[in-house]
Short mmCIF file of N, CA and C in Angstrom, two decimals:
data_model
loop_
_atom_site.label_atom_id
_atom_site.label_comp_id
_atom_site.label_asym_id
_atom_site.label_seq_id
_atom_site.Cartn_x
_atom_site.Cartn_y
_atom_site.Cartn_z
N MET A 1 20.30 -19.94 -9.01
CA MET A 1 19.61 -19.09 -8.05
C MET A 1 19.75 -19.67 -6.65
N ASN A 2 20.07 -18.82 -5.70
CA ASN A 2 20.06 -19.22 -4.31
C ASN A 2 18.61 -19.53 -3.94
N GLU A 3 18.41 -20.51 -3.07
CA GLU A 3 17.03 -20.87 -2.74
C GLU A 3 16.33 -19.86 -1.85
N LYS A 4 17.06 -18.90 -1.27
CA LYS A 4 16.45 -17.93 -0.37
C LYS A 4 16.33 -16.52 -0.95
N TYR A 5 17.09 -16.19 -1.99
CA TYR A 5 17.03 -14.86 -2.54
C TYR A 5 17.60 -14.83 -3.95
N LYS A 6 17.20 -13.80 -4.70
CA LYS A 6 17.77 -13.56 -6.02
C LYS A 6 17.81 -12.06 -6.27
N TYR A 7 18.72 -11.65 -7.14
CA TYR A 7 18.93 -10.24 -7.45
C TYR A 7 18.56 -9.96 -8.90
N TYR A 8 18.11 -8.73 -9.13
CA TYR A 8 17.89 -8.24 -10.48
C TYR A 8 18.17 -6.74 -10.47
N TYR A 9 19.00 -6.28 -11.39
CA TYR A 9 19.31 -4.85 -11.49
C TYR A 9 18.66 -4.29 -12.74
N ASP A 10 17.91 -3.21 -12.58
CA ASP A 10 17.28 -2.52 -13.70
C ASP A 10 18.15 -1.31 -14.05
N PRO A 11 18.90 -1.36 -15.17
CA PRO A 11 19.79 -0.25 -15.51
C PRO A 11 19.06 1.03 -15.88
N ASN A 12 17.79 0.94 -16.27
CA ASN A 12 17.03 2.15 -16.62
C ASN A 12 16.66 2.96 -15.38
N THR A 13 16.21 2.29 -14.33
CA THR A 13 15.83 2.99 -13.10
C THR A 13 16.97 3.00 -12.09
N ARG A 14 17.98 2.17 -12.33
CA ARG A 14 19.12 1.99 -11.42
C ARG A 14 18.67 1.52 -10.04
N ILE A 15 17.68 0.62 -10.06
CA ILE A 15 17.18 -0.01 -8.84
C ILE A 15 17.67 -1.46 -8.82
N LEU A 16 18.20 -1.88 -7.67
CA LEU A 16 18.57 -3.27 -7.47
C LEU A 16 17.44 -3.94 -6.71
N TYR A 17 16.84 -4.94 -7.34
CA TYR A 17 15.75 -5.70 -6.74
C TYR A 17 16.34 -6.93 -6.05
N ARG A 18 15.81 -7.23 -4.90
CA ARG A 18 16.25 -8.43 -4.19
C ARG A 18 14.99 -9.11 -3.64
N ALA A 19 14.68 -10.28 -4.17
CA ALA A 19 13.51 -11.04 -3.74
C ALA A 19 13.95 -12.14 -2.79
N HIS A 20 13.21 -12.31 -1.71
CA HIS A 20 13.51 -13.34 -0.72
C HIS A 20 12.43 -14.42 -0.76
N TYR A 21 12.85 -15.65 -0.45
CA TYR A 21 11.94 -16.80 -0.48
C TYR A 21 12.14 -17.65 0.78
N GLY A 22 11.02 -18.19 1.28
CA GLY A 22 11.11 -19.12 2.40
C GLY A 22 11.40 -18.42 3.72
N ASN A 23 11.93 -19.18 4.65
CA ASN A 23 12.25 -18.67 5.98
C ASN A 23 13.57 -17.91 5.93
N ILE A 24 13.54 -16.66 6.40
CA ILE A 24 14.70 -15.79 6.35
C ILE A 24 15.06 -15.36 7.77
N SER A 25 16.31 -15.60 8.16
CA SER A 25 16.80 -15.20 9.47
C SER A 25 17.68 -13.96 9.32
N ILE A 26 18.06 -13.37 10.44
CA ILE A 26 18.96 -12.22 10.39
C ILE A 26 20.31 -12.63 9.81
N GLU A 27 20.74 -13.84 10.09
CA GLU A 27 21.99 -14.35 9.52
C GLU A 27 21.90 -14.46 8.01
N ASP A 28 20.75 -14.89 7.49
CA ASP A 28 20.55 -14.96 6.03
C ASP A 28 20.65 -13.57 5.42
N ILE A 29 20.08 -12.59 6.08
CA ILE A 29 20.13 -11.22 5.56
C ILE A 29 21.57 -10.74 5.47
N PHE A 30 22.31 -10.89 6.55
CA PHE A 30 23.71 -10.43 6.57
C PHE A 30 24.57 -11.21 5.59
N GLU A 31 24.42 -12.53 5.57
CA GLU A 31 25.22 -13.37 4.67
C GLU A 31 24.97 -13.02 3.21
N SER A 32 23.71 -12.80 2.85
CA SER A 32 23.41 -12.50 1.45
C SER A 32 23.96 -11.14 1.04
N TRP A 33 23.89 -10.14 1.92
CA TRP A 33 24.47 -8.85 1.59
C TRP A 33 26.00 -8.92 1.53
N ASN A 34 26.60 -9.68 2.43
CA ASN A 34 28.06 -9.85 2.40
C ASN A 34 28.49 -10.47 1.07
N LEU A 35 27.75 -11.47 0.61
CA LEU A 35 28.06 -12.09 -0.69
C LEU A 35 27.84 -11.11 -1.84
N ALA A 36 26.80 -10.31 -1.76
CA ALA A 36 26.53 -9.32 -2.80
C ALA A 36 27.67 -8.31 -2.89
N ILE A 37 28.16 -7.87 -1.74
CA ILE A 37 29.27 -6.92 -1.71
C ILE A 37 30.54 -7.59 -2.24
N LYS A 38 30.83 -8.78 -1.76
CA LYS A 38 32.04 -9.52 -2.16
C LYS A 38 32.05 -9.79 -3.67
N ASN A 39 30.88 -10.10 -4.23
CA ASN A 39 30.78 -10.45 -5.65
C ASN A 39 30.41 -9.26 -6.54
N ASN A 40 30.49 -8.06 -5.99
CA ASN A 40 30.22 -6.83 -6.75
C ASN A 40 28.85 -6.83 -7.43
N LEU A 41 27.83 -7.28 -6.72
CA LEU A 41 26.48 -7.30 -7.26
C LEU A 41 25.75 -5.97 -7.08
N ILE A 42 26.37 -5.04 -6.35
CA ILE A 42 25.75 -3.75 -6.12
C ILE A 42 26.45 -2.73 -7.03
N PRO A 43 25.77 -2.30 -8.09
CA PRO A 43 26.39 -1.34 -9.01
C PRO A 43 26.70 -0.02 -8.30
N LYS A 44 27.76 0.62 -8.72
CA LYS A 44 28.18 1.89 -8.10
C LYS A 44 27.13 2.98 -8.29
N ASP A 45 26.37 2.92 -9.40
CA ASP A 45 25.40 3.98 -9.68
C ASP A 45 23.99 3.65 -9.20
N VAL A 46 23.84 2.67 -8.32
CA VAL A 46 22.52 2.26 -7.86
C VAL A 46 21.83 3.41 -7.14
N ASN A 47 20.55 3.62 -7.49
CA ASN A 47 19.72 4.63 -6.80
C ASN A 47 19.22 4.11 -5.47
N GLY A 48 18.88 2.84 -5.44
CA GLY A 48 18.31 2.27 -4.24
C GLY A 48 17.98 0.81 -4.44
N PHE A 49 17.30 0.26 -3.44
CA PHE A 49 17.05 -1.17 -3.37
C PHE A 49 15.58 -1.44 -3.08
N ILE A 50 15.01 -2.40 -3.79
CA ILE A 50 13.68 -2.89 -3.46
C ILE A 50 13.86 -4.31 -2.92
N LEU A 51 13.51 -4.48 -1.65
CA LEU A 51 13.64 -5.76 -0.98
C LEU A 51 12.26 -6.38 -0.85
N ASP A 52 12.05 -7.49 -1.52
CA ASP A 52 10.73 -8.11 -1.61
C ASP A 52 10.66 -9.31 -0.67
N TYR A 53 9.87 -9.17 0.39
CA TYR A 53 9.66 -10.25 1.37
C TYR A 53 8.27 -10.87 1.24
N ARG A 54 7.58 -10.63 0.13
CA ARG A 54 6.20 -11.12 0.00
C ARG A 54 6.12 -12.64 -0.11
N ASP A 55 7.20 -13.29 -0.56
CA ASP A 55 7.22 -14.75 -0.63
C ASP A 55 8.14 -15.34 0.43
N ALA A 56 8.31 -14.59 1.50
CA ALA A 56 9.22 -15.03 2.56
C ALA A 56 8.54 -14.95 3.92
N ASN A 57 9.15 -15.62 4.86
CA ASN A 57 8.73 -15.55 6.25
C ASN A 57 9.91 -14.97 7.01
N LEU A 58 9.81 -13.72 7.40
CA LEU A 58 10.91 -13.02 8.04
C LEU A 58 10.97 -13.42 9.51
N ASN A 59 11.93 -14.28 9.85
CA ASN A 59 12.11 -14.77 11.21
C ASN A 59 13.19 -13.96 11.91
N VAL A 60 12.84 -12.71 12.21
CA VAL A 60 13.76 -11.79 12.86
C VAL A 60 13.07 -11.22 14.08
N ASN A 61 13.77 -11.23 15.21
CA ASN A 61 13.22 -10.66 16.43
C ASN A 61 13.18 -9.15 16.33
N LEU A 62 12.21 -8.55 16.96
CA LEU A 62 12.08 -7.10 16.93
C LEU A 62 13.36 -6.42 17.44
N ALA A 63 13.97 -6.97 18.47
CA ALA A 63 15.20 -6.38 19.03
C ALA A 63 16.35 -6.40 18.02
N ASP A 64 16.27 -7.26 17.00
CA ASP A 64 17.33 -7.34 15.99
C ASP A 64 17.34 -6.13 15.06
N HIS A 65 16.33 -5.28 15.14
CA HIS A 65 16.32 -4.10 14.26
C HIS A 65 17.57 -3.26 14.47
N LYS A 66 18.10 -3.23 15.69
CA LYS A 66 19.32 -2.45 15.96
C LYS A 66 20.52 -3.06 15.24
N LYS A 67 20.59 -4.38 15.18
CA LYS A 67 21.68 -5.05 14.47
C LYS A 67 21.60 -4.78 12.97
N ILE A 68 20.39 -4.76 12.44
CA ILE A 68 20.20 -4.50 11.01
C ILE A 68 20.61 -3.07 10.68
N ILE A 69 20.18 -2.12 11.49
CA ILE A 69 20.56 -0.72 11.27
C ILE A 69 22.07 -0.58 11.35
N ALA A 70 22.70 -1.18 12.36
CA ALA A 70 24.15 -1.09 12.52
C ALA A 70 24.88 -1.72 11.34
N TYR A 71 24.37 -2.84 10.84
CA TYR A 71 25.01 -3.51 9.69
C TYR A 71 25.08 -2.56 8.50
N PHE A 72 23.96 -1.95 8.14
CA PHE A 72 23.93 -1.06 6.98
C PHE A 72 24.66 0.25 7.24
N ASP A 73 24.58 0.77 8.46
CA ASP A 73 25.28 2.01 8.78
C ASP A 73 26.79 1.84 8.72
N THR A 74 27.30 0.65 9.02
CA THR A 74 28.76 0.43 8.97
C THR A 74 29.24 0.14 7.55
N ARG A 75 28.33 0.07 6.60
CA ARG A 75 28.68 -0.12 5.19
C ARG A 75 28.18 1.08 4.39
N GLU A 76 28.52 2.24 4.90
CA GLU A 76 28.02 3.48 4.30
C GLU A 76 28.47 3.66 2.85
N ASP A 77 29.62 3.07 2.47
CA ASP A 77 30.08 3.17 1.08
C ASP A 77 29.06 2.57 0.11
N GLN A 78 28.43 1.48 0.50
CA GLN A 78 27.45 0.82 -0.36
C GLN A 78 26.03 1.35 -0.15
N PHE A 79 25.69 1.70 1.10
CA PHE A 79 24.29 1.94 1.43
C PHE A 79 23.97 3.36 1.91
N GLY A 80 24.97 4.14 2.26
CA GLY A 80 24.72 5.46 2.82
C GLY A 80 23.93 6.36 1.88
N GLY A 81 22.88 6.96 2.40
CA GLY A 81 22.06 7.87 1.62
C GLY A 81 21.15 7.21 0.60
N LYS A 82 21.17 5.89 0.52
CA LYS A 82 20.33 5.16 -0.45
C LYS A 82 18.93 4.94 0.10
N LYS A 83 18.02 4.71 -0.81
CA LYS A 83 16.65 4.37 -0.45
C LYS A 83 16.48 2.86 -0.46
N PHE A 84 15.78 2.35 0.55
CA PHE A 84 15.40 0.95 0.63
C PHE A 84 13.88 0.90 0.70
N ALA A 85 13.26 0.27 -0.27
CA ALA A 85 11.82 0.03 -0.25
C ALA A 85 11.63 -1.44 0.10
N VAL A 86 10.90 -1.71 1.16
CA VAL A 86 10.68 -3.08 1.60
C VAL A 86 9.24 -3.46 1.29
N LEU A 87 9.09 -4.51 0.48
CA LEU A 87 7.76 -5.00 0.11
C LEU A 87 7.35 -6.12 1.07
N VAL A 88 6.21 -5.93 1.71
CA VAL A 88 5.68 -6.91 2.65
C VAL A 88 4.18 -7.06 2.43
N ASP A 89 3.66 -8.22 2.82
CA ASP A 89 2.22 -8.41 2.66
C ASP A 89 1.58 -9.12 3.86
N THR A 90 2.35 -9.22 4.95
CA THR A 90 1.78 -9.79 6.17
C THR A 90 2.17 -8.90 7.35
N PRO A 91 1.33 -8.84 8.37
CA PRO A 91 1.69 -8.04 9.55
C PRO A 91 3.00 -8.49 10.19
N LYS A 92 3.26 -9.79 10.23
CA LYS A 92 4.49 -10.30 10.85
C LYS A 92 5.73 -9.77 10.13
N ASN A 93 5.70 -9.74 8.81
CA ASN A 93 6.85 -9.26 8.04
C ASN A 93 6.97 -7.73 8.05
N THR A 94 5.92 -7.05 8.48
CA THR A 94 5.91 -5.59 8.46
C THR A 94 6.57 -4.99 9.69
N VAL A 95 6.53 -5.66 10.82
CA VAL A 95 6.93 -5.06 12.10
C VAL A 95 8.37 -4.57 12.10
N VAL A 96 9.34 -5.42 11.80
CA VAL A 96 10.74 -5.02 11.88
C VAL A 96 11.06 -3.92 10.86
N PRO A 97 10.68 -4.06 9.58
CA PRO A 97 10.95 -2.95 8.65
C PRO A 97 10.31 -1.64 9.09
N PHE A 98 9.11 -1.70 9.67
CA PHE A 98 8.43 -0.49 10.10
C PHE A 98 9.19 0.19 11.25
N VAL A 99 9.70 -0.60 12.19
CA VAL A 99 10.49 -0.04 13.29
C VAL A 99 11.78 0.58 12.74
N ILE A 100 12.44 -0.10 11.80
CA ILE A 100 13.65 0.44 11.19
C ILE A 100 13.34 1.74 10.45
N GLU A 101 12.20 1.77 9.77
CA GLU A 101 11.78 2.97 9.03
C GLU A 101 11.75 4.20 9.94
N HIS A 102 11.37 4.00 11.18
CA HIS A 102 11.18 5.13 12.11
C HIS A 102 12.34 5.29 13.10
N THR A 103 13.50 4.75 12.76
CA THR A 103 14.70 4.86 13.59
C THR A 103 15.77 5.61 12.79
N PRO A 104 16.46 6.56 13.40
CA PRO A 104 17.51 7.30 12.67
C PRO A 104 18.61 6.37 12.15
N LYS A 105 19.07 6.64 10.91
CA LYS A 105 20.09 5.83 10.26
C LYS A 105 20.68 6.60 9.09
N HIS A 106 21.70 6.04 8.41
CA HIS A 106 22.36 6.71 7.29
C HIS A 106 21.75 6.36 5.93
N TYR A 107 20.62 5.75 5.93
CA TYR A 107 19.91 5.40 4.70
C TYR A 107 18.43 5.61 4.95
N ILE A 108 17.63 5.54 3.90
CA ILE A 108 16.20 5.81 4.00
C ILE A 108 15.44 4.52 3.70
N LEU A 109 14.54 4.12 4.57
CA LEU A 109 13.78 2.88 4.39
C LEU A 109 12.31 3.16 4.60
N LYS A 110 11.49 2.61 3.70
CA LYS A 110 10.03 2.68 3.83
C LYS A 110 9.44 1.32 3.48
N THR A 111 8.34 1.00 4.11
CA THR A 111 7.64 -0.25 3.82
C THR A 111 6.48 0.02 2.86
N PHE A 112 6.25 -0.96 1.99
CA PHE A 112 5.20 -0.87 0.98
C PHE A 112 4.52 -2.22 0.82
N ASN A 113 3.28 -2.17 0.31
CA ASN A 113 2.55 -3.39 -0.02
C ASN A 113 2.57 -3.70 -1.50
N THR A 114 2.87 -2.69 -2.34
CA THR A 114 2.89 -2.93 -3.78
C THR A 114 4.21 -2.46 -4.38
N GLU A 115 4.62 -3.16 -5.41
CA GLU A 115 5.84 -2.81 -6.11
C GLU A 115 5.70 -1.45 -6.81
N GLU A 116 4.52 -1.17 -7.33
CA GLU A 116 4.30 0.09 -8.02
C GLU A 116 4.54 1.28 -7.08
N ALA A 117 4.00 1.21 -5.87
CA ALA A 117 4.19 2.30 -4.91
C ALA A 117 5.66 2.43 -4.52
N ALA A 118 6.33 1.30 -4.36
CA ALA A 118 7.76 1.31 -4.02
C ALA A 118 8.59 1.97 -5.12
N ILE A 119 8.29 1.63 -6.36
CA ILE A 119 9.03 2.21 -7.49
C ILE A 119 8.77 3.70 -7.59
N ASP A 120 7.50 4.11 -7.45
CA ASP A 120 7.17 5.54 -7.49
C ASP A 120 7.96 6.31 -6.43
N TRP A 121 8.00 5.79 -5.22
CA TRP A 121 8.75 6.43 -4.14
C TRP A 121 10.25 6.44 -4.44
N MET A 122 10.74 5.32 -4.93
CA MET A 122 12.17 5.19 -5.21
C MET A 122 12.63 6.21 -6.24
N LEU A 123 11.81 6.45 -7.25
CA LEU A 123 12.20 7.35 -8.34
C LEU A 123 11.86 8.81 -8.09
N ASN A 124 11.14 9.09 -7.02
CA ASN A 124 10.76 10.46 -6.68
C ASN A 124 11.89 11.08 -5.87
N ASN A 125 12.66 11.96 -6.47
CA ASN A 125 13.80 12.59 -5.80
C ASN A 125 13.40 13.62 -4.76
N GLU A 126 12.17 14.09 -4.80
CA GLU A 126 11.74 15.12 -3.85
C GLU A 126 11.24 14.52 -2.55
N TYR A 127 10.95 13.25 -2.53
CA TYR A 127 10.34 12.62 -1.36
C TYR A 127 11.33 11.65 -0.74
N PRO A 128 11.81 11.98 0.46
CA PRO A 128 12.80 11.08 1.08
C PRO A 128 12.19 9.81 1.44
#
């Protein structure tokens, strides 16, 4: 296991879970996704992603939200039209995902405090 993140894919729901640990920078986010793409960790039939930052300290500047959006938008083959549920439990970790949630992009992102709510949203095809 990488000391900053781990992946789990649920073939029944087709959700890829990604849990983060410790201090996470924007470089860590990009590097980990680049490795996931390179190592084919993202199944072709994935419905969406649950990104869990509850055991992490997200050290990302608010202005970096544009870089994050651009990163995922330029990888539309993997992420376009997918749902991203971001699990957070502190105000500091909520700010950047919340700003991204309300910015136009080629994927759908919402912030949640519980995994249950994130899964319900992820599996609900009627609710973007």
